[in-house]
Tab-separated table of C-alpha atoms in Angstrom:
chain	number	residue	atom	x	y	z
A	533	UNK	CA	103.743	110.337	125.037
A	534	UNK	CA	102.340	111.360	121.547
A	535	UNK	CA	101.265	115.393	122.067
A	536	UNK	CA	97.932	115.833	120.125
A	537	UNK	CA	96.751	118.793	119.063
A	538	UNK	CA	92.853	119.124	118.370
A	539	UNK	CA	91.956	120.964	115.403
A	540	UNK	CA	87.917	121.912	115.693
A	541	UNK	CA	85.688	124.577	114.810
A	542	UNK	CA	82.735	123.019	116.723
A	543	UNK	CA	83.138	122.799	120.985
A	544	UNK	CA	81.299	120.221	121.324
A	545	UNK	CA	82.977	117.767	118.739
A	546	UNK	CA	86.099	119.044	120.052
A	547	UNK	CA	84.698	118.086	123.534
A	548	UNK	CA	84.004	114.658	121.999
A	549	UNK	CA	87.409	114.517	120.362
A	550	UNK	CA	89.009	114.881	123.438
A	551	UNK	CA	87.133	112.554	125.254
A	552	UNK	CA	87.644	109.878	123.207
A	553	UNK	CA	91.598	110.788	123.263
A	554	UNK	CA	91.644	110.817	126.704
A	555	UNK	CA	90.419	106.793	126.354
A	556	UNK	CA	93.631	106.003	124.743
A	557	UNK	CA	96.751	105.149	126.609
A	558	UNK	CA	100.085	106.889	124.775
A	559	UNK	CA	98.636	110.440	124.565
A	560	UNK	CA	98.591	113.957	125.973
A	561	UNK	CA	96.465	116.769	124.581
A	562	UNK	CA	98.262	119.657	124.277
A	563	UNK	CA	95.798	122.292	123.389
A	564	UNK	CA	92.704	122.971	121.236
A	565	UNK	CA	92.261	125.075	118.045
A	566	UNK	CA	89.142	126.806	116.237
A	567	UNK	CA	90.780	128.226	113.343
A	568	UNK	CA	93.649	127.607	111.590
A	569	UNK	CA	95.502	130.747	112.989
A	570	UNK	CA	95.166	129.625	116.202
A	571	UNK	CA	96.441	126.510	115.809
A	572	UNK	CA	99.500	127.844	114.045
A	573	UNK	CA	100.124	129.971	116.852
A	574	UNK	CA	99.986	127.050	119.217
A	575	UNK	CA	102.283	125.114	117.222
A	576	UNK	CA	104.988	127.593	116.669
A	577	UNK	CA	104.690	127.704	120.911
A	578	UNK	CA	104.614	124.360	121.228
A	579	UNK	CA	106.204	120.584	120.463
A	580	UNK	CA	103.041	118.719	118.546
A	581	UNK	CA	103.343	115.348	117.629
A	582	UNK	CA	99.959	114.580	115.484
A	583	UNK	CA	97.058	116.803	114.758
A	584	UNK	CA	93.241	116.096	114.676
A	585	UNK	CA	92.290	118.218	112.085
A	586	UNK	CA	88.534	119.099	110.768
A	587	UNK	CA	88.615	120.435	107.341
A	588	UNK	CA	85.522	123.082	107.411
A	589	UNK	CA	86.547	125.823	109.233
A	590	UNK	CA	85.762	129.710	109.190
A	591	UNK	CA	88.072	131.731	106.564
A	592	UNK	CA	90.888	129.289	106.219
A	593	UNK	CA	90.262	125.494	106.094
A	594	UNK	CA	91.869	122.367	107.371
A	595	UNK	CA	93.377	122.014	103.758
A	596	UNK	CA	94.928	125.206	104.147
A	597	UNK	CA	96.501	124.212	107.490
A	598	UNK	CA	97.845	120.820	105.897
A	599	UNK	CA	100.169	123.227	103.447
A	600	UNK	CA	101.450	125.082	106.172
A	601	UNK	CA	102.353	121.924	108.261
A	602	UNK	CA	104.704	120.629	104.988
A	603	UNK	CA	105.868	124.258	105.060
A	604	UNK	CA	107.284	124.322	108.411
A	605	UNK	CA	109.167	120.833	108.007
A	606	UNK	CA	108.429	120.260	111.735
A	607	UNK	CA	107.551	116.450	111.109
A	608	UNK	CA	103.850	116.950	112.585
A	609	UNK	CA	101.424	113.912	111.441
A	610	UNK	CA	97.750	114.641	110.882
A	611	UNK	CA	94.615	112.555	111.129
A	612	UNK	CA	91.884	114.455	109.275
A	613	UNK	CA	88.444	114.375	111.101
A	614	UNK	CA	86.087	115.831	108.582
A	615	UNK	CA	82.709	115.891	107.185
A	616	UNK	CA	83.744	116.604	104.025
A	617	UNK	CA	83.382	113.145	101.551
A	618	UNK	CA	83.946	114.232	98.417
A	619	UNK	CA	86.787	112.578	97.074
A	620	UNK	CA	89.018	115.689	96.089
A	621	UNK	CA	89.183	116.379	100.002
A	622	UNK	CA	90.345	113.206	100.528
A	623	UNK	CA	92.918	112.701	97.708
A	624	UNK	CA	94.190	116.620	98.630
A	625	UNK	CA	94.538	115.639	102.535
A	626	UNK	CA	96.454	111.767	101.384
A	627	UNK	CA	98.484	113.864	99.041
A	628	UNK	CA	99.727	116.634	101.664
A	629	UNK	CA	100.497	113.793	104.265
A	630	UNK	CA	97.977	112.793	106.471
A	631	UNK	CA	97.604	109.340	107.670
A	632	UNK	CA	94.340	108.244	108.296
A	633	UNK	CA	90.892	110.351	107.248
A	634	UNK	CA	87.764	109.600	109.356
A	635	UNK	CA	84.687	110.646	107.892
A	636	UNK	CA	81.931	112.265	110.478
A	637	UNK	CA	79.847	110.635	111.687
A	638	UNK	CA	81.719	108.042	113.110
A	639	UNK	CA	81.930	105.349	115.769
A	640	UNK	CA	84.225	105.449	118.611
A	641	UNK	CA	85.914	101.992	117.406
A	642	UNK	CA	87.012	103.754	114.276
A	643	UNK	CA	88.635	106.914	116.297
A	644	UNK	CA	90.031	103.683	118.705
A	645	UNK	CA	91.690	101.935	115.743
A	646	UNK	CA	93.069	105.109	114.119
A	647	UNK	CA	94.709	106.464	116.858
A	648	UNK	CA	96.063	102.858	118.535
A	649	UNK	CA	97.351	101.982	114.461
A	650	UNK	CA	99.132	105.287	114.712
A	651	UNK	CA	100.579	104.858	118.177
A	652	UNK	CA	101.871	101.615	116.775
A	653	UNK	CA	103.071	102.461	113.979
A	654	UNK	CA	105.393	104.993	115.996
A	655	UNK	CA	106.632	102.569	118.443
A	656	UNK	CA	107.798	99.917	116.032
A	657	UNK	CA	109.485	102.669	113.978
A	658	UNK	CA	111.428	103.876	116.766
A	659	UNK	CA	112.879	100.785	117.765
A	660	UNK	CA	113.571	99.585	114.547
A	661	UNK	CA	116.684	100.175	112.880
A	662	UNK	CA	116.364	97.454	109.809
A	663	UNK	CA	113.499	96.002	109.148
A	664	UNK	CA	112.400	92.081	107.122
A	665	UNK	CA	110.039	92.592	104.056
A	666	UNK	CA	107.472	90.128	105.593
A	667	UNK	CA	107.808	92.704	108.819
A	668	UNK	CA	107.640	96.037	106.357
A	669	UNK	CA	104.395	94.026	104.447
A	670	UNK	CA	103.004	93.572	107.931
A	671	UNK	CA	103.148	95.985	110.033
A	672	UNK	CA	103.981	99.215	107.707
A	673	UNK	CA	101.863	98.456	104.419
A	674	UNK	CA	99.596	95.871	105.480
A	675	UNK	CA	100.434	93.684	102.594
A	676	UNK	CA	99.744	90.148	102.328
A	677	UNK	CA	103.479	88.785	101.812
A	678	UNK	CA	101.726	85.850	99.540
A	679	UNK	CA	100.854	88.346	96.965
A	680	UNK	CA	103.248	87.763	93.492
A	681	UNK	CA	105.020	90.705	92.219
A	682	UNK	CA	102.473	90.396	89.226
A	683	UNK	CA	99.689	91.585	91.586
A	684	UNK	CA	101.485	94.624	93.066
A	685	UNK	CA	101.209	97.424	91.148
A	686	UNK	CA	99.729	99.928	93.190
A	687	UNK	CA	101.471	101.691	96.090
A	688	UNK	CA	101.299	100.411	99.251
A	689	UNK	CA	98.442	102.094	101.569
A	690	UNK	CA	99.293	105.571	103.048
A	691	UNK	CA	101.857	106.237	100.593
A	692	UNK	CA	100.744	108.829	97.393
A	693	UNK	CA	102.447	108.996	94.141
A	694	UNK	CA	102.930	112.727	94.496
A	695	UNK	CA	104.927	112.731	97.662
A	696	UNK	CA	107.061	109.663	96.694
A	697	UNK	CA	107.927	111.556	93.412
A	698	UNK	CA	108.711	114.706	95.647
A	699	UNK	CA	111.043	112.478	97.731
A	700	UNK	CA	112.736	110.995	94.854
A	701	UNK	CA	113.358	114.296	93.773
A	702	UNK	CA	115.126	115.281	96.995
A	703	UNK	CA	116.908	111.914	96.621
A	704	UNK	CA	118.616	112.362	93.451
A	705	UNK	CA	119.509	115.863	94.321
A	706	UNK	CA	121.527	114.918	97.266
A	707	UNK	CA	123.624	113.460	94.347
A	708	UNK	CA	124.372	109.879	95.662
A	709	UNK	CA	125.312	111.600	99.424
A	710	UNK	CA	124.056	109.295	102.289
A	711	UNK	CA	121.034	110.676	104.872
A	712	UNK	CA	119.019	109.720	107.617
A	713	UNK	CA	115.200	109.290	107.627
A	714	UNK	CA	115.188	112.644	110.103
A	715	UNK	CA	117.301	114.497	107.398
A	716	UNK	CA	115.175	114.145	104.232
A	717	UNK	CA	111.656	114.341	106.355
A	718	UNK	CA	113.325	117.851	107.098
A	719	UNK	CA	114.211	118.453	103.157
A	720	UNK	CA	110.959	117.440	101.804
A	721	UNK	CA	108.803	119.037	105.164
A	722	UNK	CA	107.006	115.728	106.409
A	723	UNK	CA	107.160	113.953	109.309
A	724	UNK	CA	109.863	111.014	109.797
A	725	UNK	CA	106.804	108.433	110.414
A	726	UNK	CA	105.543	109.269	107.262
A	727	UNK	CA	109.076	109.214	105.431
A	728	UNK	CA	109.794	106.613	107.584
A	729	UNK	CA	106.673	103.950	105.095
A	730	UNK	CA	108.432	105.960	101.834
A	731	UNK	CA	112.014	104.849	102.936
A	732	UNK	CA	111.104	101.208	103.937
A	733	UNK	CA	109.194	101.078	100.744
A	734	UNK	CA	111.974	102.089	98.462
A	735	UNK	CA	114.737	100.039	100.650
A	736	UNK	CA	112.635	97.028	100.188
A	737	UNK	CA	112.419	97.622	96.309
A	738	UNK	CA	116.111	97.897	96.226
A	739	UNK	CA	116.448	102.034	95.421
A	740	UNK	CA	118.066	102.412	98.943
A	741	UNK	CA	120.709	100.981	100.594
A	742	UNK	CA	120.833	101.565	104.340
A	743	UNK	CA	124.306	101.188	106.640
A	744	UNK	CA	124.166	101.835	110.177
A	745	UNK	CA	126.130	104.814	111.278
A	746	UNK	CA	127.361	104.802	115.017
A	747	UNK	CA	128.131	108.228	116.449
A	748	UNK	CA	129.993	109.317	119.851
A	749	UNK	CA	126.416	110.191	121.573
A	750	UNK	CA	123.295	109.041	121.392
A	751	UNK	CA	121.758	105.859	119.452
A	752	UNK	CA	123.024	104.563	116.234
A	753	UNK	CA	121.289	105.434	113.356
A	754	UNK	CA	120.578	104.292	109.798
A	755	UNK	CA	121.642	106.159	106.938
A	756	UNK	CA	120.692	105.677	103.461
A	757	UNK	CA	122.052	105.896	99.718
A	758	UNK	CA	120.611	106.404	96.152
A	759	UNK	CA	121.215	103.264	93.668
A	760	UNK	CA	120.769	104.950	90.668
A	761	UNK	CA	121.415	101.814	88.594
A	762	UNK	CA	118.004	100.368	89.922
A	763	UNK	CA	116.105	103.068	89.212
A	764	UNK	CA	113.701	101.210	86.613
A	765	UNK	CA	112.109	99.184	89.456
A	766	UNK	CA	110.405	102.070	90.707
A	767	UNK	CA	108.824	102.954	87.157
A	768	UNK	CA	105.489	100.887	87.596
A	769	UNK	CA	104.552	102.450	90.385
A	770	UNK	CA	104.663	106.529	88.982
């Protein structure tokens, strides 16, 4: 089960919130939040998995919150449910991580489709350990695979030139050292889904290699190198 934290100034949208959660098979609610100190306390008590997070909030917003979720490096994922429009709250909550921004007033079917693409997107991660580019164009980036490399020049959706520079940073500071997908979410302080669409992206590209390491407990997992000499593919895209 995906633990959900709600992240709501106003009881009755919260009430709403929670409602429609409760519609959707693959999660548990693990608490409710008002302000942005409350919901830190609640996850420093407990394991959260996503966050429904409203932006205007009393003293510190949603915003703030976002910072001190990269902060902790816990690997929480955060679906902003806001009022706020205005494009520099958007861009600022896509840059700090979250992955999927519903505007208020909104219809149930776009809450639905948010939280089921999510859920999805978790499950195929965690049972795949290498993935086909027409699976990655599919189901991670919703690409059409018919598209020529002439036509892609912009990063794929949910993916922000600020945090992929951040990664690559990480990357080459590891200095050609191999890591998992956990192990650099940790580094950089996002969660593995989201690092998860970053590595795919730069495996597929070429940047990464991947090798599956087998240890004496537990499931095998995939660990990834640097090819510096391929560097220049990723230049179009910073």
């Amino acid at each position: 089960m995906i633990k959900v934290l709600i992240v709501e100034d106003d009881p009755m949208v919260a009430e709403f919130n929670k409602r429609y959660l409760q519609k959707i098979e693959g999660f548990s609610l693990i608490d409710t939040a008002s302000t942005v100190k409350n919901a830190m306390e609640i996850i420093n008590r407990e394991q959260v998995d996503l966050i429904l997070l409203d932006i205007y909030m009393p003293r510190e917003n949603g915003l703030e919150l976002l910072k001190k979720i990269i902060k902790l490096g816990k690997g929480i994922d955060v679906i902003v449910i806001s009022a706020a429009s205005d494009m520099r709250s958007v861009k600022t909550a896509l840059r700090y991580g979250a992955v999927d921004y519903l505007i208020k007033p909104f219809e149930y079917e776009r809450f639905q489709s948010a939280l089921t693409s999510y859920r999805e997107e978790v499950r195929f991660m965690e049972k795949q350990e290498s993935i086909s580019q027409e699976e990655l164009d599919k189901y991670i980036f919703n690409k059409d695979s018919s598209a020529t490399n002439d036509q892609i020049t912009d990063l794929p959706k949910g993916l922000t030139k600020n945090t992929l520079k951040l990664i690559l940073e990480n990357i080459v500071e590891l200095e050609g050292s191999p890591f998992s997908a956990e192990e650099l979410a940790s580094k950089v302080g996002i969660s593995r889904v989201s690092m998860q669409k970053y590595i795919y992206f730069l495996t597929s590209l070429g940047l990464l290699t991947s090798e599956v390491s087998y240890g004496s407990v537990g499931r095998p997992v995939s660990r990834y190198q640097y090819v510096e000499s391929k560097d220049y593919l990723i230049k179009q895209y910073k």
